[in-house]
């Protein structure tokens, strides 16, 4: 990634102040010492001027090299001073040389401090420049406006202009022209995160849901302006509304499906006793007929009772037939899209169960024949069961896999690493009204099986590679529509 600002872009002084290290530093120090001593040939040792040059050399060395090379400059120049002017017994000159050493060292310390200080300042300056660029980049991509306490717009970023369909000409206008009922003084008290939904108003009078996070410039506690971070909630609201609609639709379908399943079960269960009752009545009729005229009236009553039972039986039969042949409108659908459409419903299930649903669907070759809402109902049933089976599992996992199984079939698997299903229970779990849950109705799997069968598939269950249960079924692929 390209840095926002090169480290020294705006700081030409930095390279000059940069310290030299290693051999380079030692060579510079040595050169400075030589340059400081060489002019003595002309100045001679009589003049005190020759103390000046070594002091400059030590200062320079302190600026561009480290402590050790500077100490070398100091040592060489002090030694040269003592050697050439102080020895053997000139005590004042010796004292002067020592004084030079101390002054030069103090000077070096000052230069070091100064150098360190300047380097810190330059670093801070680069840091500030970077933050400035970063801030400007953020502001260029986020809808933000600043507002006076009187509620007048002071500044608005480009995305804020786009949000309200306006231009920079809106600076100075009241913010309430864009956010219905926004009172700057009242809202300055609500600094910090809040979920309030405002009504944003574009210049063309179109309104939209808006979230406003209010901030006050921190360095000005009695500030006269607020910072408003704006979020357009239209998309989020539309997604929520879609999820709610789908949820309501699925609930309706679930009620119908479960009612159908209950009716089918009842019809199945009642059919036998009703046939038995008819047989018994028929037998009684035969017995009564043997009694001749006396039994005639009773025979007629039994005939009426038989008629009613047969009628009840035919009502039930009709209902079963109706449910069995309930037309499912299988259309051309894409599995990936049907599952993606459930995102809002799944996120509700995820939140409630504390599970993250993984979706791995081949969404290139996923064209199938399906009844969208019935398929989604089946998926929600299987996912909800999986999430319930994961209660109390450490590291819960639930996966929806969709893949091409053959030219004709697209397989869907919903698997988890929950409690799983004991082998001896595998046959019973699909029976209507069979449940192991306290509040369960025992209809989810039987409804799901009916849906899968109405799509020409078979609902199967086996042990998942994840450790829990894996429910799977196939849908018919729409091959002729596949892209080449
Ligand atoms: P309900 O969920 O109301 O109990 P279902 O017909 O959906 O009714 O499920 C029947 C039973 O099958 C459940 O009570 C449960 O014991 C078992 N079951 C279903 N799905 C799973 C699963 N993913 N893991 C373990 N058991 C399951």
XYZ file of C-alpha atoms and ligand atoms in Angstrom:
511
model
C 0.000 0.000 0.000
C 1.268 3.476 -0.824
C 1.798 5.511 2.362
C -0.330 8.637 2.630
C 2.775 10.736 3.099
C 6.424 9.745 2.659
C 8.162 9.999 6.034
C 10.078 13.155 5.189
C 8.077 14.610 2.327
C 7.386 17.970 3.913
C 10.516 18.088 6.047
C 13.647 18.901 4.119
C 15.474 19.420 7.405
C 15.087 15.810 8.380
C 17.802 14.335 6.120
C 20.237 17.002 7.279
C 19.545 16.167 10.906
C 19.596 12.442 10.350
C 22.317 10.841 12.394
C 25.069 8.926 10.666
C 25.921 5.585 12.107
C 28.705 3.018 12.018
C 31.888 3.578 10.019
C 30.443 6.663 8.335
C 29.985 8.348 11.752
C 33.558 7.519 12.794
C 34.955 8.861 9.505
C 32.954 12.093 9.829
C 34.166 12.511 13.427
C 37.776 11.934 12.382
C 37.467 14.409 9.490
C 35.937 17.026 11.795
C 38.812 16.565 14.266
C 41.382 16.927 11.480
C 39.598 19.973 10.033
C 39.481 21.576 13.480
C 43.180 21.027 14.080
C 44.599 21.788 10.622
C 44.206 25.617 10.779
C 46.608 25.648 13.730
C 49.407 25.569 11.221
C 48.410 29.141 10.294
C 46.830 30.343 13.542
C 49.650 28.998 15.678
C 49.319 28.103 19.339
C 49.618 31.648 20.669
C 46.083 32.703 19.755
C 43.188 31.387 21.792
C 41.219 31.362 18.551
C 42.236 27.773 17.973
C 39.850 26.708 20.800
C 36.949 27.902 18.697
C 37.318 25.489 15.810
C 37.448 22.303 17.953
C 34.317 23.517 19.779
C 32.539 23.863 16.426
C 33.831 20.409 15.407
C 32.480 18.840 18.619
C 29.132 20.619 18.104
C 28.862 19.419 14.512
C 29.862 15.904 15.461
C 27.225 15.893 18.224
C 24.658 16.932 15.642
C 25.359 14.334 12.992
C 27.089 11.416 14.744
C 26.692 9.548 18.009
C 28.195 10.000 21.438
C 31.221 7.778 20.887
C 32.450 9.453 17.654
C 31.888 12.856 19.311
C 33.924 11.699 22.269
C 36.667 10.800 19.768
C 36.600 14.360 18.346
C 36.700 15.737 21.886
C 39.531 13.440 22.905
C 41.650 14.167 19.820
C 41.159 17.938 19.984
C 41.686 18.121 23.769
C 44.801 15.949 23.487
C 46.084 18.147 20.649
C 45.437 21.238 22.766
C 47.285 19.840 25.731
C 50.105 18.498 23.547
C 50.682 21.627 21.562
C 50.008 24.367 24.058
C 49.861 23.097 27.632
C 52.776 20.715 27.914
C 54.981 20.414 29.692
C 54.286 22.846 32.535
C 52.087 25.694 31.310
C 49.397 25.300 33.982
C 47.076 28.111 32.835
C 47.129 26.694 29.287
C 46.477 23.217 30.724
C 43.507 24.586 32.686
C 42.290 26.352 29.550
C 42.503 23.103 27.578
C 40.565 21.266 30.279
C 37.989 24.070 30.312
C 37.710 23.725 26.538
C 37.030 20.022 27.004
C 34.274 20.665 29.553
C 32.669 23.454 27.476
C 32.831 21.357 24.315
C 31.247 18.410 26.104
C 28.466 20.591 27.534
C 27.942 21.994 24.060
C 27.731 18.492 22.638
C 25.070 17.629 25.256
C 23.084 20.719 24.251
C 23.359 19.765 20.575
C 22.220 16.237 21.311
C 19.206 17.487 23.199
C 18.454 19.992 20.460
C 18.838 17.320 17.778
C 16.585 14.922 19.678
C 14.065 17.697 20.202
C 14.040 18.617 16.515
C 13.733 15.014 15.481
C 10.770 14.590 17.834
C 9.160 17.750 16.448
C 9.686 16.603 12.884
C 8.247 13.183 13.679
C 5.251 14.819 15.328
C 4.806 17.032 12.337
C 4.855 14.035 9.950
C 2.444 12.264 12.273
C 0.139 15.287 12.275
C 0.273 15.536 8.497
C -0.660 11.874 8.223
C -3.563 12.291 10.597
C -4.701 15.285 8.641
C -4.639 13.319 5.376
C -6.400 10.407 7.062
C -9.063 12.689 8.498
C -9.619 14.304 5.129
C -9.875 10.866 3.497
C -12.416 9.761 6.094
C -14.405 12.964 5.746
C -14.417 12.555 1.987
C -16.120 9.184 2.340
C -18.493 9.687 5.293
C -21.576 11.865 5.501
C -20.744 14.350 8.256
C -21.863 17.905 8.984
C -21.025 20.436 11.653
C -23.726 22.634 13.070
C -23.729 25.715 15.310
C -25.630 25.651 18.553
C -28.184 27.825 16.826
C -28.758 24.939 14.421
C -27.081 26.396 11.324
C -24.987 24.199 9.022
C -21.298 25.193 9.196
C -19.715 22.474 7.094
C -20.945 19.405 5.233
C -18.884 16.758 3.498
C -19.420 15.668 -0.073
C -21.201 12.417 0.935
C -23.486 14.506 3.200
C -24.324 16.702 0.190
C -25.119 13.541 -1.806
C -27.228 12.167 1.039
C -29.434 15.264 1.119
C -29.251 15.839 -2.639
C -27.786 19.276 -2.076
C -24.575 21.286 -2.578
C -22.146 23.324 -0.478
C -24.568 26.219 -0.984
C -26.510 24.748 1.942
C -23.858 25.982 4.386
C -25.581 28.551 6.604
C -29.032 27.002 6.192
C -30.835 25.593 9.264
C -30.146 21.888 9.786
C -33.865 21.355 10.457
C -34.419 21.896 6.727
C -32.687 18.529 6.188
C -33.453 16.676 9.434
C -37.054 17.042 10.546
C -37.368 18.490 14.052
C -33.634 18.507 14.817
C -32.953 20.919 17.675
C -29.214 21.539 18.083
C -29.395 22.666 21.727
C -31.559 19.729 22.777
C -29.485 17.203 20.804
C -26.145 18.467 22.152
C -27.173 16.745 25.390
C -27.463 13.374 23.622
C -23.780 13.074 22.691
C -22.748 9.455 22.094
C -24.278 6.406 20.445
C -28.054 6.436 20.043
C -30.582 4.481 17.988
C -33.066 7.256 17.349
C -34.416 7.251 13.813
C -34.827 10.721 12.322
C -36.513 11.686 9.114
C -34.014 13.020 6.588
C -35.337 15.338 3.891
C -33.717 15.732 0.499
C -33.917 19.014 -1.358
C -36.513 17.425 -3.647
C -38.637 16.808 -0.512
C -38.134 13.020 -0.606
C -37.760 11.738 2.947
C -35.750 8.815 4.258
C -34.925 7.236 7.656
C -31.739 8.647 9.133
C -29.565 7.946 12.148
C -27.624 10.861 13.632
C -24.714 10.404 16.039
C -24.016 13.690 17.776
C -20.559 14.750 18.941
C -19.238 17.983 20.459
C -15.704 19.116 19.589
C -13.799 17.893 22.666
C -11.302 20.731 22.935
C -14.145 23.194 23.223
C -16.421 22.131 26.057
C -18.468 25.302 25.568
C -18.256 24.697 21.845
C -20.531 26.415 19.476
C -20.625 23.504 17.123
C -21.771 19.939 17.020
C -20.533 17.213 14.724
C -23.289 15.102 13.183
C -22.365 11.710 11.730
C -25.195 10.671 9.436
C -26.283 7.189 8.357
C -28.933 6.587 5.716
C -31.094 3.774 7.100
C -33.181 3.250 3.945
C -31.385 0.072 2.895
C -31.270 -1.357 6.414
C -34.982 -0.594 6.879
C -35.847 -2.128 3.520
C -33.861 -5.272 4.433
C -35.600 -5.423 7.837
C -39.004 -4.993 6.230
C -38.213 -7.731 3.712
C -37.051 -10.078 6.491
C -40.215 -9.320 8.504
C -42.440 -9.907 5.453
C -40.720 -13.168 4.624
C -40.952 -14.236 8.252
C -44.694 -13.492 8.323
C -45.180 -15.316 5.021
C -43.223 -18.328 6.279
C -45.294 -18.332 9.481
C -48.484 -18.366 7.433
C -47.206 -21.193 5.278
C -46.038 -23.012 8.395
C -49.507 -22.759 9.953
C -51.111 -24.080 6.768
C -48.539 -26.821 6.375
C -48.767 -27.956 9.965
C -52.552 -27.854 9.815
C -52.413 -29.985 6.694
C -50.029 -32.398 8.361
C -52.252 -32.636 11.461
C -55.319 -33.205 9.281
C -53.517 -35.889 7.284
C -52.440 -37.587 10.511
C -55.947 -37.394 11.941
C -57.418 -38.700 8.721
C -54.985 -41.584 8.758
C -55.627 -42.354 12.431
C -59.445 -42.045 12.178
C -59.804 -44.042 9.016
C -59.284 -47.386 10.735
C -61.714 -46.965 13.662
C -64.326 -45.601 11.247
C -63.984 -48.604 8.929
C -64.145 -50.899 11.967
C -67.305 -49.122 13.187
C -68.909 -49.554 9.736
C -68.072 -53.269 9.758
C -69.547 -53.688 13.251
C -72.703 -51.808 12.232
C -73.002 -53.985 9.147
C -72.730 -57.106 11.314
C -75.423 -55.749 13.688
C -77.633 -55.020 10.706
C -77.368 -58.660 9.644
C -78.229 -59.774 13.203
C -81.182 -57.388 13.426
C -82.517 -58.530 10.047
C -82.834 -62.016 11.484
C -85.407 -60.647 14.004
C -87.817 -60.024 11.111
C -90.360 -57.195 11.309
C -89.364 -56.267 14.846
C -85.875 -55.488 13.767
C -86.864 -53.449 10.730
C -86.903 -50.097 12.494
C -83.592 -50.790 14.257
C -82.120 -51.887 10.892
C -83.119 -48.577 9.349
C -81.507 -46.637 12.211
C -78.340 -48.675 11.847
C -78.389 -47.945 8.111
C -78.592 -44.205 8.922
C -75.699 -44.503 11.385
C -73.671 -46.397 8.736
C -74.435 -43.665 6.230
C -73.144 -40.999 8.617
C -69.980 -42.952 9.323
C -69.361 -43.499 5.631
C -69.922 -39.781 5.101
C -67.383 -38.956 7.816
C -65.003 -41.383 6.130
C -65.469 -39.775 2.733
C -64.948 -36.293 4.209
C -61.658 -37.499 5.662
C -60.717 -39.240 2.420
C -61.434 -36.115 0.448
C -59.320 -34.097 2.854
C -56.428 -36.556 2.514
C -56.689 -36.504 -1.244
C -56.824 -32.753 -1.205
C -53.667 -32.571 0.932
C -51.895 -35.308 -0.974
C -52.493 -33.655 -4.312
C -52.132 -30.123 -3.088
C -50.631 -28.540 -6.136
C -47.196 -27.098 -5.507
C -46.315 -24.545 -8.091
C -42.806 -25.614 -8.962
C -41.040 -22.854 -10.807
C -37.555 -22.204 -12.009
C -35.486 -20.995 -9.036
C -31.865 -20.654 -7.944
C -30.948 -22.333 -4.659
C -28.320 -19.676 -3.812
C -30.837 -16.864 -4.257
C -33.580 -18.644 -2.294
C -31.188 -19.224 0.615
C -29.700 -15.705 0.392
C -33.239 -14.341 0.610
C -33.491 -15.998 4.030
C -30.561 -13.957 5.417
C -32.827 -11.795 7.588
C -34.716 -14.807 8.982
C -31.474 -16.706 9.571
C -29.947 -13.776 11.425
C -32.946 -13.794 13.796
C -32.391 -17.547 14.380
C -28.639 -16.948 14.779
C -29.200 -14.229 17.379
C -31.661 -16.368 19.318
C -29.443 -19.484 19.260
C -26.000 -17.845 19.453
C -24.881 -19.769 16.345
C -23.217 -18.585 13.147
C -24.741 -20.282 10.089
C -22.202 -21.098 7.354
C -23.524 -21.178 3.810
C -21.592 -23.034 1.102
C -23.702 -23.168 -2.017
C -22.537 -23.652 -5.591
C -24.457 -20.664 -6.869
C -23.350 -21.102 -10.477
C -25.056 -24.417 -11.239
C -27.933 -24.057 -8.788
C -30.894 -23.659 -11.124
C -33.660 -26.015 -9.915
C -37.410 -26.606 -9.994
C -38.899 -25.515 -6.696
C -41.705 -23.759 -4.915
C -39.741 -20.858 -3.453
C -41.684 -20.323 -0.254
C -42.170 -24.054 0.473
C -38.452 -24.680 -0.055
C -37.629 -21.786 2.270
C -40.056 -23.227 4.831
C -38.230 -26.576 4.673
C -34.844 -24.857 5.062
C -36.009 -22.803 8.057
C -37.385 -25.967 9.725
C -34.093 -27.840 9.261
C -31.954 -24.876 10.337
C -34.106 -24.182 13.385
C -33.909 -27.868 14.423
C -30.128 -27.793 13.925
C -29.737 -24.664 16.057
C -31.909 -26.206 18.780
C -29.790 -29.367 18.687
C -26.706 -27.194 19.263
C -27.873 -25.788 22.599
C -25.066 -26.217 25.113
C -22.509 -27.334 22.487
C -19.090 -25.718 22.801
C -18.010 -24.226 19.440
C -21.426 -24.763 17.755
C -21.373 -25.194 13.970
C -24.229 -25.277 11.490
C -23.621 -25.551 7.780
C -25.838 -25.387 4.718
C -24.202 -27.028 1.725
C -25.609 -26.925 -1.806
C -23.885 -28.840 -4.608
C -24.487 -30.509 -7.913
C -24.929 -34.228 -7.297
C -25.570 -35.320 -10.882
C -26.853 -33.960 -14.174
C -30.356 -34.230 -12.799
C -29.945 -33.494 -9.096
C -28.835 -30.650 -6.876
C -28.247 -31.752 -3.299
C -28.884 -29.643 -0.203
C -27.454 -30.640 3.166
C -28.137 -29.000 6.519
C -25.717 -30.339 9.096
C -24.549 -29.496 12.592
C -22.237 -30.654 15.344
C -25.020 -30.924 17.910
C -26.360 -33.865 19.889
C -27.098 -35.926 16.769
C -29.762 -38.608 16.448
C -29.469 -42.115 17.912
C -29.670 -44.854 15.242
C -32.816 -46.382 16.796
C -34.623 -43.016 16.622
C -33.909 -42.285 12.990
C -37.132 -43.959 11.805
C -39.366 -42.283 14.358
C -38.295 -38.638 14.105
C -40.201 -38.126 10.840
C -43.510 -39.262 12.347
C -45.973 -36.461 12.948
C -46.340 -35.396 16.590
C -43.093 -37.152 17.567
C -40.885 -34.776 19.549
C -38.175 -34.935 22.199
C -38.517 -31.240 23.066
C -40.520 -29.873 25.982
C -42.350 -27.307 23.850
C -42.056 -29.198 20.538
C -45.002 -30.006 18.265
C -43.251 -32.774 16.379
C -44.451 -31.476 13.031
C -41.296 -29.812 11.619
C -39.720 -32.882 10.056
C -42.985 -34.380 8.805
C -43.909 -31.073 7.154
C -40.394 -30.843 5.709
C -40.613 -34.376 4.392
C -43.961 -33.624 2.746
C -42.454 -30.521 1.111
C -39.394 -32.425 -0.100
C -41.572 -35.236 -1.475
C -43.792 -32.736 -3.268
C -40.578 -31.610 -5.000
C -39.868 -35.204 -6.051
C -37.131 -35.693 -3.459
C -36.497 -37.823 -0.366
C -35.562 -36.337 2.996
C -32.718 -38.329 4.493
C -30.760 -38.127 7.717
C -27.356 -39.490 8.622
C -24.469 -38.700 10.927
C -22.735 -35.501 9.890
C -18.980 -35.232 9.376
C -19.282 -32.340 11.829
C -20.412 -34.775 14.519
C -24.168 -34.111 14.747
C -27.021 -34.749 12.303
C -26.966 -34.162 8.545
C -30.343 -33.803 6.802
C -30.200 -33.927 3.019
C -32.465 -33.956 -0.012
C -32.254 -33.335 -3.741
C -34.063 -30.963 -6.059
C -34.443 -31.471 -9.794
C -31.977 -29.420 -11.796
C -33.092 -27.201 -14.631
C -30.433 -28.335 -17.055
C -31.638 -26.717 -20.234
C -31.143 -23.327 -18.629
C -27.556 -23.941 -17.531
C -25.036 -21.569 -19.068
C -22.574 -23.360 -21.301
P -39.903 -30.602 16.969
O -38.774 -29.769 16.530
O -41.134 -29.844 17.286
O -39.529 -31.582 18.063
P -39.492 -31.985 14.495
O -40.379 -32.877 13.695
O -38.904 -30.830 13.787
O -40.320 -31.503 15.744
O -38.308 -32.843 15.083
C -38.585 -34.103 15.669
C -37.403 -34.542 16.530
O -36.288 -34.852 15.720
C -36.923 -33.469 17.482
O -37.688 -33.439 18.665
C -35.490 -33.924 17.715
O -35.441 -34.921 18.727
C -35.091 -34.619 16.420
N -34.236 -33.728 15.614
C -34.617 -32.969 14.572
N -33.564 -32.319 14.044
C -32.487 -32.664 14.770
C -31.092 -32.336 14.720
N -30.576 -31.503 13.806
N -30.263 -32.900 15.634
C -30.748 -33.755 16.555
N -32.052 -34.096 16.646
C -32.907 -33.576 15.764
